[in-house]
Short mmCIF file of C-alpha atoms in Angstrom, two decimals:
data_model
loop_
_atom_site.label_atom_id
_atom_site.label_comp_id
_atom_site.label_asym_id
_atom_site.label_seq_id
_atom_site.Cartn_x
_atom_site.Cartn_y
_atom_site.Cartn_z
CA MET A 29 61.56 -84.05 -163.56
CA SER A 30 64.55 -83.87 -165.89
CA VAL A 31 66.94 -86.81 -165.55
CA ARG A 32 70.62 -85.99 -166.02
CA LYS A 33 72.74 -88.39 -168.05
CA LEU A 34 76.08 -89.28 -166.46
CA ALA A 35 79.13 -91.16 -167.75
CA ILE A 36 82.12 -92.42 -165.78
CA LEU A 37 85.44 -91.51 -167.39
CA GLY A 38 87.97 -93.99 -166.08
CA ALA A 39 87.53 -96.50 -163.29
CA ALA A 40 91.18 -96.50 -162.25
CA HIS A 41 90.61 -95.82 -158.55
CA GLY A 42 88.28 -97.34 -156.00
CA HIS A 43 86.79 -93.88 -155.48
CA VAL A 44 84.55 -94.65 -158.44
CA SER A 45 82.32 -96.17 -155.76
CA TYR A 46 81.76 -92.67 -154.35
CA VAL A 47 79.77 -91.94 -157.49
CA THR A 48 78.06 -95.29 -157.96
CA ASP A 49 77.05 -95.46 -154.29
CA GLY A 50 75.83 -91.87 -154.49
CA LEU A 51 73.53 -92.77 -157.37
CA ALA A 52 71.69 -95.36 -155.30
CA GLY A 53 68.19 -94.16 -154.52
CA ARG A 54 68.39 -91.17 -156.88
CA SER A 55 65.93 -90.91 -159.76
CA ASP A 56 67.32 -87.63 -161.11
CA VAL A 57 70.61 -89.04 -162.46
CA GLU A 58 71.07 -91.97 -164.82
CA LEU A 59 74.42 -93.63 -165.40
CA VAL A 60 74.50 -94.31 -169.15
CA ALA A 61 78.07 -95.26 -170.05
CA LEU A 62 81.65 -95.89 -169.01
CA VAL A 63 84.85 -94.85 -170.77
CA ASP A 64 88.16 -96.52 -169.97
CA HIS A 65 91.26 -97.04 -172.09
CA ASP A 66 92.06 -100.20 -170.13
CA GLU A 67 90.18 -103.05 -171.79
CA ALA A 68 90.00 -105.30 -168.72
CA ARG A 69 88.70 -102.49 -166.50
CA ARG A 70 86.29 -101.38 -169.18
CA ARG A 71 84.84 -104.83 -169.61
CA GLY A 72 84.65 -105.53 -165.89
CA PHE A 73 82.97 -102.28 -164.90
CA SER A 74 80.68 -102.30 -167.91
CA GLU A 75 79.33 -105.67 -166.81
CA LYS A 76 79.21 -104.70 -163.13
CA LEU A 77 77.37 -101.43 -163.73
CA GLY A 78 75.20 -102.64 -166.59
CA VAL A 79 76.18 -99.86 -169.00
CA PRO A 80 78.05 -99.88 -172.32
CA GLY A 81 81.79 -99.29 -172.24
CA TYR A 82 83.86 -97.26 -174.69
CA ALA A 83 87.59 -96.93 -175.22
CA ASP A 84 87.63 -93.14 -175.61
CA LEU A 85 85.57 -89.97 -175.49
CA ASP A 86 84.93 -89.84 -179.23
CA ALA A 87 83.30 -93.26 -179.14
CA LEU A 88 81.18 -92.17 -176.17
CA HIS A 89 80.02 -88.94 -177.80
CA ALA A 90 79.08 -90.79 -180.98
CA GLN A 91 76.50 -92.77 -179.00
CA HIS A 92 75.43 -90.58 -176.07
CA ALA A 93 74.63 -86.99 -175.18
CA ILE A 94 75.66 -86.61 -171.55
CA ASP A 95 75.12 -83.86 -168.99
CA GLY A 96 77.82 -84.90 -166.55
CA ALA A 97 81.03 -86.89 -166.38
CA ALA A 98 82.67 -88.46 -163.33
CA VAL A 99 86.43 -88.43 -163.92
CA VAL A 100 88.14 -91.17 -161.91
CA ALA A 101 90.84 -92.04 -164.44
CA GLU A 102 94.52 -92.23 -163.52
CA PRO A 103 95.50 -88.82 -162.05
CA GLY A 104 97.89 -88.06 -164.89
CA LEU A 105 95.02 -88.37 -167.40
CA ARG A 106 92.41 -86.36 -165.52
CA ALA A 107 93.24 -82.82 -166.61
CA GLY A 108 92.88 -83.63 -170.31
CA LEU A 109 89.56 -85.39 -169.77
CA ILE A 110 88.24 -82.53 -167.65
CA GLU A 111 89.22 -79.93 -170.23
CA ALA A 112 87.58 -81.95 -173.01
CA CYS A 113 84.34 -82.18 -171.06
CA LEU A 114 84.26 -78.50 -170.15
CA GLU A 115 84.80 -77.56 -173.78
CA LYS A 116 81.58 -79.44 -174.59
CA GLY A 117 79.64 -77.86 -171.74
CA ILE A 118 79.61 -81.06 -169.67
CA PHE A 119 79.52 -80.76 -165.88
CA VAL A 120 82.50 -82.54 -164.27
CA ILE A 121 82.63 -84.56 -161.07
CA ALA A 122 86.31 -85.23 -160.34
CA ASP A 123 88.22 -87.43 -157.98
CA LYS A 124 91.28 -85.91 -156.35
CA PRO A 125 93.87 -85.01 -157.38
CA LEU A 126 92.18 -82.88 -160.01
CA ALA A 127 95.51 -82.47 -161.83
CA LEU A 128 99.21 -83.01 -161.22
CA THR A 129 100.80 -79.69 -162.19
CA VAL A 130 100.11 -75.99 -161.76
CA ASP A 131 99.88 -75.67 -165.54
CA GLU A 132 97.15 -78.33 -165.68
CA VAL A 133 95.18 -76.63 -162.91
CA ASP A 134 95.48 -73.27 -164.66
CA ARG A 135 94.31 -74.78 -167.96
CA ILE A 136 91.21 -76.21 -166.28
CA ALA A 137 90.53 -72.83 -164.67
CA LYS A 138 90.83 -71.12 -168.06
CA VAL A 139 88.38 -73.49 -169.76
CA ASP A 140 85.91 -73.33 -166.86
CA ASN A 141 86.18 -69.53 -166.95
CA GLY A 142 84.34 -69.03 -163.65
CA SER A 143 81.35 -71.16 -164.65
CA ASN A 144 81.53 -73.35 -161.52
CA ARG A 145 81.24 -76.56 -163.57
CA VAL A 146 83.85 -78.68 -161.78
CA ALA A 147 82.93 -80.51 -158.56
CA LEU A 148 85.92 -82.00 -156.78
CA MET A 149 85.03 -84.79 -154.34
CA LEU A 150 86.79 -83.46 -151.24
CA GLU A 151 84.93 -85.79 -148.92
CA LYS A 152 86.68 -84.69 -145.72
CA ARG A 153 84.62 -81.49 -145.92
CA PHE A 154 81.48 -83.51 -145.36
CA TYR A 155 82.54 -85.79 -142.53
CA PRO A 156 80.42 -85.21 -139.42
CA VAL A 157 83.54 -84.48 -137.34
CA THR A 158 84.75 -81.87 -139.83
CA ARG A 159 81.45 -80.03 -140.06
CA LYS A 160 81.06 -79.94 -136.28
CA ALA A 161 84.66 -78.78 -135.79
CA ARG A 162 84.14 -75.92 -138.22
CA GLU A 163 80.90 -74.91 -136.51
CA LEU A 164 82.60 -74.77 -133.11
CA PHE A 165 85.66 -73.01 -134.48
CA LEU A 166 83.64 -70.30 -136.23
CA ASN A 167 81.63 -69.83 -133.03
CA GLY A 168 84.87 -69.02 -131.20
CA GLU A 169 85.07 -72.18 -129.08
CA ILE A 170 88.89 -72.30 -129.10
CA GLY A 171 89.55 -68.62 -129.79
CA ASP A 172 91.78 -67.37 -132.58
CA LEU A 173 93.79 -69.91 -134.55
CA VAL A 174 97.42 -70.33 -133.48
CA ALA A 175 98.57 -73.34 -135.53
CA VAL A 176 97.36 -76.42 -137.39
CA THR A 177 98.93 -79.85 -137.60
CA ALA A 178 97.58 -82.69 -139.71
CA THR A 179 98.64 -86.28 -140.19
CA GLY A 180 97.58 -88.60 -142.98
CA PRO A 181 98.98 -92.14 -142.72
CA HIS A 182 97.67 -94.59 -145.34
CA LYS A 183 98.17 -98.31 -145.89
CA LEU A 184 100.18 -98.94 -149.05
CA LEU A 185 99.57 -102.68 -149.56
CA PRO A 186 101.81 -102.60 -152.66
CA SER A 187 100.85 -106.02 -154.00
CA ALA A 188 97.24 -104.86 -154.26
CA ARG A 189 98.09 -101.64 -156.15
CA PRO A 190 97.81 -101.35 -159.94
CA ALA A 191 100.98 -100.70 -161.96
CA TRP A 192 100.01 -97.08 -162.71
CA PHE A 193 100.16 -96.28 -158.99
CA PHE A 194 103.95 -96.49 -159.11
CA ASP A 195 104.33 -94.54 -162.38
CA PRO A 196 104.99 -90.84 -161.62
CA SER A 197 103.52 -89.74 -164.95
CA LEU A 198 100.19 -91.32 -163.99
CA TYR A 199 100.19 -91.12 -160.19
CA GLY A 200 102.23 -87.99 -159.55
CA THR A 201 103.64 -87.97 -156.03
CA ILE A 202 102.45 -88.51 -152.49
CA VAL A 203 102.13 -84.73 -152.11
CA ASN A 204 99.91 -84.45 -155.20
CA ASP A 205 97.73 -87.25 -153.91
CA LEU A 206 97.34 -86.78 -150.19
CA ALA A 207 97.91 -83.12 -149.26
CA ILE A 208 94.88 -81.60 -150.93
CA HIS A 209 92.24 -82.60 -148.38
CA ASP A 210 93.96 -80.87 -145.47
CA ILE A 211 95.00 -77.88 -147.57
CA ASP A 212 91.35 -77.43 -148.50
CA LEU A 213 90.19 -77.74 -144.89
CA VAL A 214 92.64 -75.09 -143.68
CA LEU A 215 91.48 -72.70 -146.40
CA TRP A 216 87.84 -73.48 -145.60
CA LEU A 217 88.33 -72.82 -141.90
CA THR A 218 90.28 -69.60 -142.31
CA ALA A 219 89.03 -68.11 -145.61
CA SER A 220 92.65 -67.19 -146.37
CA SER A 221 93.42 -66.09 -149.89
CA SER A 222 97.19 -65.63 -149.90
CA GLY A 223 100.37 -66.87 -148.29
CA ARG A 224 103.17 -69.24 -149.19
CA ILE A 225 103.64 -72.99 -149.47
CA SER A 226 106.49 -75.48 -149.58
CA GLY A 227 106.79 -79.24 -149.76
CA TRP A 228 109.03 -82.19 -148.95
CA LYS A 229 109.10 -85.85 -149.83
CA SER A 230 111.01 -88.66 -148.18
CA PRO A 231 113.87 -90.42 -150.01
CA ARG A 232 112.60 -93.71 -148.56
CA HIS A 233 110.63 -95.85 -150.98
CA PRO A 234 109.06 -99.31 -151.11
CA GLU A 235 111.22 -102.09 -152.44
CA GLY A 236 111.23 -102.11 -156.23
CA HIS A 237 109.65 -98.65 -156.59
CA SER A 238 112.48 -96.13 -156.39
CA THR A 239 110.40 -93.15 -157.62
CA PHE A 240 107.64 -93.62 -155.05
CA SER A 241 108.12 -91.72 -151.76
CA LEU A 242 106.80 -93.23 -148.57
CA ALA A 243 106.22 -89.88 -146.85
CA GLY A 244 105.66 -86.24 -147.65
CA ARG A 245 104.88 -82.88 -146.10
CA ALA A 246 103.30 -79.58 -147.08
CA LEU A 247 103.88 -76.40 -145.07
CA LEU A 248 101.06 -73.95 -145.73
CA THR A 249 101.65 -70.48 -144.31
CA LEU A 250 98.65 -68.16 -144.37
CA ASP A 251 98.63 -64.40 -144.90
CA THR A 252 98.02 -64.05 -141.14
CA GLY A 253 101.28 -65.84 -140.38
CA VAL A 254 99.53 -68.95 -139.05
CA GLN A 255 101.11 -72.13 -140.39
CA ALA A 256 99.63 -75.54 -141.10
CA ALA A 257 102.02 -78.50 -141.10
CA ILE A 258 100.46 -81.27 -143.18
CA ASP A 259 102.17 -84.66 -142.96
CA MET A 260 101.27 -87.71 -145.00
CA ASP A 261 102.73 -91.18 -145.43
CA TRP A 262 102.14 -94.63 -146.89
CA ARG A 263 103.27 -96.39 -143.72
CA GLN A 264 100.05 -97.04 -141.81
CA PRO A 265 100.94 -100.52 -140.48
CA GLU A 266 99.31 -103.32 -142.46
CA ALA A 267 97.98 -104.89 -139.24
CA ALA A 268 96.22 -101.66 -138.20
CA ILE A 269 92.43 -101.85 -137.95
CA ARG A 270 91.95 -98.73 -140.12
CA HIS A 271 93.28 -97.82 -143.55
CA GLY A 272 94.50 -94.57 -142.03
CA ASP A 273 94.48 -92.80 -138.66
CA TYR A 274 93.97 -89.39 -140.23
CA ALA A 275 93.80 -86.49 -137.79
CA MET A 276 94.01 -82.70 -137.55
CA ARG A 277 94.75 -80.59 -134.48
CA LEU A 278 93.51 -77.00 -134.33
CA VAL A 279 95.37 -75.02 -131.66
CA GLY A 280 93.65 -71.83 -130.57
CA THR A 281 94.19 -69.02 -128.10
CA ARG A 282 91.53 -70.49 -125.76
CA GLY A 283 91.83 -74.24 -126.35
CA ARG A 284 92.22 -76.92 -128.99
CA MET A 285 90.31 -79.42 -131.08
CA ASP A 286 91.51 -82.81 -132.27
CA ILE A 287 89.62 -84.00 -135.34
CA LEU A 288 90.08 -87.77 -135.51
CA PHE A 289 88.83 -88.46 -139.02
CA GLY A 290 89.73 -92.13 -138.94
CA GLU A 291 87.86 -92.77 -135.70
CA GLY A 292 85.00 -90.36 -136.37
CA ARG A 293 85.62 -88.51 -133.09
CA LEU A 294 86.00 -84.84 -132.22
CA LEU A 295 87.85 -84.01 -128.98
CA VAL A 296 87.52 -80.48 -127.61
CA GLN A 297 89.37 -78.92 -124.66
CA THR A 298 89.38 -75.27 -123.60
CA ASP A 299 90.75 -73.19 -120.76
CA ASP A 300 87.41 -73.33 -118.95
CA ARG A 301 86.09 -76.74 -120.00
CA ARG A 302 87.63 -80.19 -119.70
CA LEU A 303 87.80 -82.66 -122.56
CA TRP A 304 84.41 -83.28 -124.19
CA GLU A 305 83.05 -84.83 -127.34
CA PRO A 306 80.17 -82.94 -128.97
CA ASP A 307 77.27 -84.63 -130.71
CA LEU A 308 77.88 -84.92 -134.43
CA PRO A 309 75.60 -84.24 -137.40
CA PRO A 310 74.58 -87.04 -139.79
CA PRO A 311 77.00 -88.11 -142.54
CA ILE A 312 76.87 -86.76 -146.08
CA GLY A 313 78.02 -88.94 -148.99
CA PRO A 314 81.25 -87.90 -150.76
CA ALA A 315 79.49 -87.40 -154.12
CA GLN A 316 76.26 -85.85 -152.83
CA ASP A 317 77.42 -82.25 -153.25
CA ALA A 318 78.46 -82.93 -156.84
CA LEU A 319 75.32 -84.84 -157.79
CA ASP A 320 73.09 -82.22 -156.20
CA ALA A 321 74.82 -79.54 -158.26
CA LEU A 322 74.58 -81.59 -161.45
CA THR A 323 70.83 -81.96 -161.02
CA GLY A 324 70.18 -78.43 -159.78
CA VAL A 325 69.05 -79.56 -156.32
CA ALA A 326 71.60 -77.22 -154.71
CA SER A 327 74.61 -75.08 -155.54
CA LEU A 328 78.08 -76.53 -155.09
CA GLN A 329 79.23 -76.35 -151.49
CA VAL A 330 82.82 -76.90 -152.62
CA SER A 331 82.93 -74.33 -155.40
CA THR A 332 85.12 -74.81 -158.46
CA LYS A 333 87.11 -71.76 -157.37
CA GLU A 334 87.86 -73.37 -154.01
CA ALA A 335 88.70 -76.72 -155.65
CA LEU A 336 91.07 -75.04 -158.09
CA LEU A 337 92.87 -73.11 -155.34
CA ALA A 338 93.38 -76.19 -153.17
CA SER A 339 94.53 -78.15 -156.25
CA ARG A 340 96.94 -75.39 -157.25
CA LEU A 341 98.47 -75.32 -153.76
CA ALA A 342 98.87 -79.10 -153.70
CA ALA A 343 100.60 -78.92 -157.10
CA LEU A 344 102.88 -76.14 -155.82
CA ALA A 345 103.73 -78.20 -152.72
CA ALA A 346 104.56 -81.17 -154.96
CA LEU A 347 106.74 -78.93 -157.16
CA SER A 348 108.48 -77.58 -154.07
CA ALA A 349 109.18 -81.14 -152.91
CA GLU A 350 110.97 -81.73 -156.21
CA ASN A 351 112.92 -78.46 -155.86
CA GLY A 352 114.42 -78.89 -152.42
CA GLY A 353 111.61 -77.28 -150.44
CA GLN A 354 111.45 -73.94 -152.25
CA ASP A 355 108.74 -71.57 -151.03
CA TYR A 356 106.06 -70.47 -153.49
CA LEU A 357 103.75 -67.53 -153.02
CA TRP A 358 100.05 -67.95 -153.67
#
């Protein structure tokens, strides 16, 4: 069995654990190195993971030949790292957001050139509630889709956030960060390939961080005319028992489904059946799809094409939020 060599490029976000946890119990992938420009992070994660740490890609390549790279650097640095890896034929596992601007997304698409070498960890796709909801929806349980609403409250806990989180050049905006999951789910459910999108961000901000919006919205209108209203905020109360009470409501011509991501519950009601909760499939780890594709165990379930489209729409929504809510065609 061929063992794939993997490096982590940036450990800026806690989602690096998606990859390290996903490696547990696998013998077909070996983590061989870490790259991080931040010396303290580099030293800490190098010791924690038991691999050498390097300050940049050149230093890494001088010592290692790698098959895959997990890019979890600050969002504003990700596009450049992804492009550099693709140019060397390295398979990329990326945290979201993949990039901050439409131009960055388009550059990644150009370098990938349809090779399906970028795996974006859109973990909501693999939640048991999501997979069951899609199964029921495609089987016609609630009829034709009428509308979608999604909410994504998150705890901010500003004192626990790194400085880059409040730097727009490194973080982007709330719309860049939090809209992509639900945009992807709507596209996945409907297989839509065109429409329009707009965005909004709140003028309210946490004390001392005037460029950081506490709330945002993306309005995704599909070619069928169905609209998805995707709300997100950083105001999940600090005393709440969950980091976020994320949810999505699918309204259909025969009923509705409430996907309670935070609670892990799926509520279904139809015109001829009262509220019920279906049995759910087992969980799938957020990096499993990417690691399976890296090792050849299976093809990507979230294709690079799908990841790029969802990323492009999130970037357009973020641009719209900066431009007074202007609509963009896609």
